[in-house]
mmCIF file of C-alpha atoms and ligand atoms in Angstrom:
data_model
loop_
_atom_site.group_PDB
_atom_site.id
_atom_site.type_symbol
_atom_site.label_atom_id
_atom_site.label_comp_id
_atom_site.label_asym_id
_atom_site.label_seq_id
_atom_site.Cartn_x
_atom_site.Cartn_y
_atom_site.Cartn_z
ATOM 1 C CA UNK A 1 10.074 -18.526 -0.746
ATOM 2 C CA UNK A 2 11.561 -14.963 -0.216
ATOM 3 C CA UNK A 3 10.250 -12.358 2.216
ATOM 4 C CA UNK A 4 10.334 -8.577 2.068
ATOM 5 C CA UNK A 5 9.453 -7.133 5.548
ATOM 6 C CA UNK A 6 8.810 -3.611 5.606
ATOM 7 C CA UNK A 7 8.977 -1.662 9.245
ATOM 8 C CA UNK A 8 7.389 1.962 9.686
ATOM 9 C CA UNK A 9 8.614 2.219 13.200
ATOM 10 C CA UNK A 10 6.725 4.999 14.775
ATOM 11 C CA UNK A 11 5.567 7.244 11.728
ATOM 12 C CA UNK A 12 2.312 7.428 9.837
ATOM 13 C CA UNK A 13 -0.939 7.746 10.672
ATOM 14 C CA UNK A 14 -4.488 5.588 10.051
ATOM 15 C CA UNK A 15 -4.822 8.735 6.723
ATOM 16 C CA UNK A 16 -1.027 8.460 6.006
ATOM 17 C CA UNK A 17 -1.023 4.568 5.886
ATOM 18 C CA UNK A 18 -4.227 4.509 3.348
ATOM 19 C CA UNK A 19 -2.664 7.426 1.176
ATOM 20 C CA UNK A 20 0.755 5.378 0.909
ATOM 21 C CA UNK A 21 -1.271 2.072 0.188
ATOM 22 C CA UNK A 22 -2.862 4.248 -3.051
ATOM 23 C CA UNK A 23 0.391 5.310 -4.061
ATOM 24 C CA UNK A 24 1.567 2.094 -3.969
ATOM 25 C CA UNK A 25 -0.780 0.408 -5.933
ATOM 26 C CA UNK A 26 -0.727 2.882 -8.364
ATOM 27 C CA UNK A 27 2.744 2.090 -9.262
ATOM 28 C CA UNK A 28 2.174 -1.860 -9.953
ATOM 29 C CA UNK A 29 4.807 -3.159 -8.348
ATOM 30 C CA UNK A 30 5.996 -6.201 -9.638
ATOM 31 C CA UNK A 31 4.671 -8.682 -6.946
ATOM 32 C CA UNK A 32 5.804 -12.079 -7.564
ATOM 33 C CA UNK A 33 4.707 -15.217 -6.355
ATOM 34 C CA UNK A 34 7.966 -16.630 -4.821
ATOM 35 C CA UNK A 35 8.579 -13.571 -2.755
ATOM 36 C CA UNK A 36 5.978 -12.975 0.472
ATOM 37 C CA UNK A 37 5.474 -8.877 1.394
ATOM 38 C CA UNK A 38 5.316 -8.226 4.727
ATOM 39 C CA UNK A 39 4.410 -4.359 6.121
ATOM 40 C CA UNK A 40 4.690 -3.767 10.120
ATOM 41 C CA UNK A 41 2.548 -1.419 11.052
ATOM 42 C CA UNK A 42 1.833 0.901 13.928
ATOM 43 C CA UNK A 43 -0.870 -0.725 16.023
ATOM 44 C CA UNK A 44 -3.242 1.866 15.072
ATOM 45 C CA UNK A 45 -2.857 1.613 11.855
ATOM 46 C CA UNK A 46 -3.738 -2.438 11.046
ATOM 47 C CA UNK A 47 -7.127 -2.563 11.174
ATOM 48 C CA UNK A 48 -7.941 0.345 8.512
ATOM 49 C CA UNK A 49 -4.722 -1.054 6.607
ATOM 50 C CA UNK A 50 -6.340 -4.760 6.607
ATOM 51 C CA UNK A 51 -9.875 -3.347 4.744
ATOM 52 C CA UNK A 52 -7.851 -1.017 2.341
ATOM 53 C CA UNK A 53 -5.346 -4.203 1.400
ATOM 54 C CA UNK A 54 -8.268 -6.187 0.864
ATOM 55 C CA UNK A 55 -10.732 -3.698 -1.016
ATOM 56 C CA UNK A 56 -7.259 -3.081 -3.222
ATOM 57 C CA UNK A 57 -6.484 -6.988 -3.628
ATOM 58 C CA UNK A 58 -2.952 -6.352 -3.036
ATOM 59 C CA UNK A 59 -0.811 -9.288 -2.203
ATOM 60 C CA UNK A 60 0.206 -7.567 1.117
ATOM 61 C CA UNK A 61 0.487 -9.166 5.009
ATOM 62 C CA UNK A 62 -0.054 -6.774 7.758
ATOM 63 C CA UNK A 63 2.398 -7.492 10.835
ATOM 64 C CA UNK A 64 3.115 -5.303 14.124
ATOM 65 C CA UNK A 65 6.127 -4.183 15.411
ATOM 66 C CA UNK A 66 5.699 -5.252 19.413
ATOM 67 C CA UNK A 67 3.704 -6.801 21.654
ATOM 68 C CA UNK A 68 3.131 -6.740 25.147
ATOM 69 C CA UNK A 69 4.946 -9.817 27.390
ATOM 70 C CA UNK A 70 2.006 -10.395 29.235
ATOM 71 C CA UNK A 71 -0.930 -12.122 28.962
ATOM 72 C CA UNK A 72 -4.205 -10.362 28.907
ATOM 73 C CA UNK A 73 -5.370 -8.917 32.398
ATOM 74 C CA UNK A 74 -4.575 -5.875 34.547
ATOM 75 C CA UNK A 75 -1.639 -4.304 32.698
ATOM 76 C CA UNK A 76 -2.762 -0.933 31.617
ATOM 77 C CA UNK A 77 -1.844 0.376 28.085
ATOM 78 C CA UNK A 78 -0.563 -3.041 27.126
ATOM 79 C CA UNK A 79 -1.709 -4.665 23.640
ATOM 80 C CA UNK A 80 -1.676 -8.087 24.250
ATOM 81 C CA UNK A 81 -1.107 -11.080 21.915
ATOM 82 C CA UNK A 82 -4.651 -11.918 21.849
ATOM 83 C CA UNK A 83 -5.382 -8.829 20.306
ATOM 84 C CA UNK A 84 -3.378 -8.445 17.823
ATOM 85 C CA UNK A 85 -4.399 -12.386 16.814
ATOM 86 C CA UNK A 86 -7.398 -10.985 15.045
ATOM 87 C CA UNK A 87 -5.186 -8.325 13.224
ATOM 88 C CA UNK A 88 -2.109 -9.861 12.337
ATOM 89 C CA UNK A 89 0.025 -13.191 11.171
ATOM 90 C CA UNK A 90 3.493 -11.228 11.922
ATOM 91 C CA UNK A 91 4.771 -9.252 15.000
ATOM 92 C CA UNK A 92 8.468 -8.042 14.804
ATOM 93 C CA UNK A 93 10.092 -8.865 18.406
ATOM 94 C CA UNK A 94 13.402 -7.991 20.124
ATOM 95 C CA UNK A 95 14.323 -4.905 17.741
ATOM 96 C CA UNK A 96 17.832 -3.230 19.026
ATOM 97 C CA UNK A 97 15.399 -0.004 19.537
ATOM 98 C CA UNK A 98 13.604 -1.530 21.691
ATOM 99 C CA UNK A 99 16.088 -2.906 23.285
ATOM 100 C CA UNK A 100 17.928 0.154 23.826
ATOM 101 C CA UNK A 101 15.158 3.265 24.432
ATOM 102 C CA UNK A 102 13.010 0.182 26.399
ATOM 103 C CA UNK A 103 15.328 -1.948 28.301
ATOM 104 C CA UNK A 104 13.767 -5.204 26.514
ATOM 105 C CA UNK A 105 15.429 -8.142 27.494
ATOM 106 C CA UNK A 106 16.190 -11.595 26.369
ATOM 107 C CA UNK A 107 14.176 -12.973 28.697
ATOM 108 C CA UNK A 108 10.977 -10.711 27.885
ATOM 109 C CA UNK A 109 11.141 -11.174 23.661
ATOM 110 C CA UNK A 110 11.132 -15.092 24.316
ATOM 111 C CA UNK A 111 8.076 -14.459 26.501
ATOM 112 C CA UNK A 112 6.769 -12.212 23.902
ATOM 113 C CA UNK A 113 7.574 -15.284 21.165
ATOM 114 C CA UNK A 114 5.882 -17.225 23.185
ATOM 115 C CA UNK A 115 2.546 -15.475 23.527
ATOM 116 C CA UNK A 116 2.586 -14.704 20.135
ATOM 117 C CA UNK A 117 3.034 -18.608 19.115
ATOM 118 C CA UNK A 118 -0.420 -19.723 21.107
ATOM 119 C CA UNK A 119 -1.922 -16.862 19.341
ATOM 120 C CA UNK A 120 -1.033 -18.195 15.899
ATOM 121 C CA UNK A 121 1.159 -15.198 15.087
ATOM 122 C CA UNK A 122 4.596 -15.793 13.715
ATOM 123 C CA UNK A 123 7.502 -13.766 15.963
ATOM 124 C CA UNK A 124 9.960 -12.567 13.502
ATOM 125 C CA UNK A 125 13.217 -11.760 15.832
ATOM 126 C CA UNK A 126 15.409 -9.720 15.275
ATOM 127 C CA UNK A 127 19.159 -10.530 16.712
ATOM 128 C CA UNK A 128 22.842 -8.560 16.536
ATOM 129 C CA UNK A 129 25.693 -10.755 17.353
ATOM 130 C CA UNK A 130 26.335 -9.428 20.750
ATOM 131 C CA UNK A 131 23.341 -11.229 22.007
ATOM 132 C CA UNK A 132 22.888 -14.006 19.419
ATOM 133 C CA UNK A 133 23.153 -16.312 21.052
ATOM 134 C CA UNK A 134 21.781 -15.165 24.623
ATOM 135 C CA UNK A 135 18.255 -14.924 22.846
ATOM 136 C CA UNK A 136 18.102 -18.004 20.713
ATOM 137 C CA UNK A 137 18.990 -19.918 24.144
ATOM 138 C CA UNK A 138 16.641 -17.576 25.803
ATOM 139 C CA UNK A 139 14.505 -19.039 23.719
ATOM 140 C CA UNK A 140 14.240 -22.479 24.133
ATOM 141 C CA UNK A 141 14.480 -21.967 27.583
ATOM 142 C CA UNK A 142 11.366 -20.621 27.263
ATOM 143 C CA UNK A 143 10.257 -23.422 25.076
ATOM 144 C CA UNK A 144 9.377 -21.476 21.791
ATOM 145 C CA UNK A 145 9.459 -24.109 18.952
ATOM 146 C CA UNK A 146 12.030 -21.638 16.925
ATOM 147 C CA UNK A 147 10.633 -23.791 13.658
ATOM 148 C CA UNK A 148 7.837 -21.563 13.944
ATOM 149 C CA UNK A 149 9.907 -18.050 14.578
ATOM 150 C CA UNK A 150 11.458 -16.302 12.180
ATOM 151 C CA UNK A 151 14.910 -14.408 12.254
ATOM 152 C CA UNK A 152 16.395 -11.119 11.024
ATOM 153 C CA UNK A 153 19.729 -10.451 11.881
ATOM 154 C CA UNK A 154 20.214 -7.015 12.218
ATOM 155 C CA UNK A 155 23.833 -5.212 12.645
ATOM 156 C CA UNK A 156 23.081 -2.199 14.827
ATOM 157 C CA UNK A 157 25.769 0.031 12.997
ATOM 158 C CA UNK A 158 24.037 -1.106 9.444
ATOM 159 C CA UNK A 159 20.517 0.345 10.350
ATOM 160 C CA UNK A 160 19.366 3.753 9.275
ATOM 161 C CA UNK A 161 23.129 4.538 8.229
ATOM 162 C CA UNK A 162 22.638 3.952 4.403
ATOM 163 C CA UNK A 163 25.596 1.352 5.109
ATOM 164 C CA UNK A 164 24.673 -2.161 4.957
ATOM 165 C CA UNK A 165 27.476 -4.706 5.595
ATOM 166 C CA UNK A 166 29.110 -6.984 2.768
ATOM 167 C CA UNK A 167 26.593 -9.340 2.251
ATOM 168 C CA UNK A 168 28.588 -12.418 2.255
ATOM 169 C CA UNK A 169 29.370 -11.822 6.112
ATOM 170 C CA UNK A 170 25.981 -11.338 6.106
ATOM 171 C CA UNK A 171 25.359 -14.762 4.727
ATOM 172 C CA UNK A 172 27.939 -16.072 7.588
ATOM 173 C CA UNK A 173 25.788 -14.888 10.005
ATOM 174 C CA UNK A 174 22.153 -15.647 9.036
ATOM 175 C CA UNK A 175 24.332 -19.201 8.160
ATOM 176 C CA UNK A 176 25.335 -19.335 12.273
ATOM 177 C CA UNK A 177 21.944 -18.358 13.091
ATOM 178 C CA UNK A 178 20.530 -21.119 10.923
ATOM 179 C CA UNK A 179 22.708 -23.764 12.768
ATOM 180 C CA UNK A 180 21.519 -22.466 16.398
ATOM 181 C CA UNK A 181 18.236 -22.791 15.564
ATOM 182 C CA UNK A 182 18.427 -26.463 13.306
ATOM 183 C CA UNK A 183 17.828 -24.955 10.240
ATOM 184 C CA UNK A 184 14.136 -25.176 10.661
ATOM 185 C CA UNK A 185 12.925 -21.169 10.291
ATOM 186 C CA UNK A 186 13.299 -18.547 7.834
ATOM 187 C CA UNK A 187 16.405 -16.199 8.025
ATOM 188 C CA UNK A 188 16.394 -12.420 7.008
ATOM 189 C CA UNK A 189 18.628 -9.613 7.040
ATOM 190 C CA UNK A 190 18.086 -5.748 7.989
ATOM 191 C CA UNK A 191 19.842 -2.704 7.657
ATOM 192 C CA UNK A 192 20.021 0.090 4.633
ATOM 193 C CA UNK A 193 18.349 -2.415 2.537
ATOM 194 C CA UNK A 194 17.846 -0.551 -0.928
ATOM 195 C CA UNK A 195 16.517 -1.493 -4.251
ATOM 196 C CA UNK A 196 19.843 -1.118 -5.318
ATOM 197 C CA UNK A 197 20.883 -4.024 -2.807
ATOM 198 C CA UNK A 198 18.077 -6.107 -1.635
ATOM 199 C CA UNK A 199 18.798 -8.893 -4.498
ATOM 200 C CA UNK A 200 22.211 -9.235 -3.466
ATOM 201 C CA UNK A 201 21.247 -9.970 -0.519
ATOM 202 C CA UNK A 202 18.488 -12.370 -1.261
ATOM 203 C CA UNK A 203 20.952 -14.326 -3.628
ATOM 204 C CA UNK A 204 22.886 -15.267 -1.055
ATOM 205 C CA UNK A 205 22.176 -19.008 -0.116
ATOM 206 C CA UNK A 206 21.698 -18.361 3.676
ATOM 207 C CA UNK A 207 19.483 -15.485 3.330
ATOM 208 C CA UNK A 208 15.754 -15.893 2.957
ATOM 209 C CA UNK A 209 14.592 -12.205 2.740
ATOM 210 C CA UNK A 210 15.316 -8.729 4.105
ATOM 211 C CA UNK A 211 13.764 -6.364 6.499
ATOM 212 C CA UNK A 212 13.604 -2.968 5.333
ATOM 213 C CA UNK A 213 13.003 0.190 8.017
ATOM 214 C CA UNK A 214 13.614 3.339 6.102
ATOM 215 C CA UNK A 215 12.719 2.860 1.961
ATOM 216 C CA UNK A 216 9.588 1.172 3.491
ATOM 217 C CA UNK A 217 8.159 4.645 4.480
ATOM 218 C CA UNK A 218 8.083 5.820 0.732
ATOM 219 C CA UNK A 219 5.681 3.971 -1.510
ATOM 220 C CA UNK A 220 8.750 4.229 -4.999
ATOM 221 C CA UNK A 221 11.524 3.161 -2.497
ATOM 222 C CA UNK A 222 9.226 0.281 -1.559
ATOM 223 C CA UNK A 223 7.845 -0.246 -4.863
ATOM 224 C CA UNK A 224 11.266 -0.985 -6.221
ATOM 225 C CA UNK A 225 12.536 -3.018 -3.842
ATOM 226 C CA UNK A 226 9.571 -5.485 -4.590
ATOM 227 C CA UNK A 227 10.160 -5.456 -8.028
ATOM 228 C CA UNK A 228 13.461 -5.541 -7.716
ATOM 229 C CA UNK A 229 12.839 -8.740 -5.953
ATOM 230 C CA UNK A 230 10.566 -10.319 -8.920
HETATM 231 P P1 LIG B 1 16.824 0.596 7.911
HETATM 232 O O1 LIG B 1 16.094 -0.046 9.179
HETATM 233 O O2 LIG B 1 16.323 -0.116 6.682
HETATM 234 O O3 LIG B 1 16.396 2.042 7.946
HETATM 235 O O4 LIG B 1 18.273 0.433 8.106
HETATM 236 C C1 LIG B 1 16.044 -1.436 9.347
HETATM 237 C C2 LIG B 1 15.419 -1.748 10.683
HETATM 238 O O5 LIG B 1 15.735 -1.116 11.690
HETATM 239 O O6 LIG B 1 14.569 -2.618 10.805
#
């Protein structure tokens, strides 16, 4: 199985999400049924997203793009794990924005892995080599069965730069990533993924999908990358 992960990051609205779910049904993109599609949403957008993916039938999984590292209680503002367990099956954790513009830690996106495990959701984790390894052993310290994670690795310099990096060091990397965590979860790669490049990535035998930030926000961009995928 392959996986295409699309991530909105903060754009669109509850009106722009449905219009861009019309447009992209309307082009009949090639879904296939070796290759999963995964959209990360906004928080506020899910729940109108889940009706319109289901009154459309399209073969589409709704994910989120954080989650609080608490558990529910008095933590204002915070959307909790349980929450989003009646919304979504994915949750993106540990993104180098996040990281960056909100101090997120090691420590606090194993937590976050954690809560989302016990609430059936599947953490997909994104890592840059600088702290590779930090977070996987974050991780099982922590005790998150990483058979049940996903990974993205994600070069910081390679997202939102149009640049991705070769992908055969690519494949060296998702490869290391496999061995740290015994082979046993999915492994992805992010960063200027195009339709022009996504399959070259996905050939590669160490690299089970991509994650895709900016052609996710237009519904062609998208379109083609899933078909290119097919
Ligand atoms: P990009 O973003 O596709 O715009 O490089 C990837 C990401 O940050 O997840």
């Amino acid at each position: 199985m392959k996986y295409v992960i699309g991530n909105w990051k903060s754009n669109q609205n509850i009106t722009e999400s449905l219009i861009w779910l019309d447009q992209l049904a309307a082009l009949h993109p090639k879904f296939s049924t070796e290759t999963t599609i995964i959209l990360c949403l906004p928080f506020t957008d899910i729940a109108s997203f889940n009706h319109k993916i289901a009154d459309l039938g399209l073969p589409i999984i709704s994910g989120s793009q954080n989650v609080s590292h608490l558990p529910p209680g008095k933590h204002t503002g915070e959307i909790t794990a349980n929450m989003l367990g009646e919304l979504v099956s994915y949750c993106i954790v540990g993104h180098s924005e996040r990281r960056r513009e909100f101090g997120e830690s090691s420590e606090m996106v194993a937590q976050k892995a954690r809560l989302l495990l016990e609430n059936s959701i599947t953490p997909i984790v994104c890592l840059d080599t600088p702290y590779m390894d930090e977070q996987i052993k974050a991780m099982f310290n922590f005790d998150v069965d990483v058979s049940r994670c996903f990974f993205v690795y994600e070069p910081i310099d390679a997202i939102g730069t149009g640049k991705p990096i070769d992908p055969i060091d690519a494949n060296h990397i998702t490869s290391q990533i496999g061995f740290l965590t015994d082979n046993s979860a999915p492994v992805l790669y992010g960063g200027s993924i195009s339709s022009d490049n996504a399959a070259a990535f996905t050939n590669q035998n160490r690299i089970d999908g991509v994650l895709v930030g900016t052609d996710s926000l237009e519904p062609t961009l998208f379109a083609s990358i899933i078909t290119s995928l097919s």
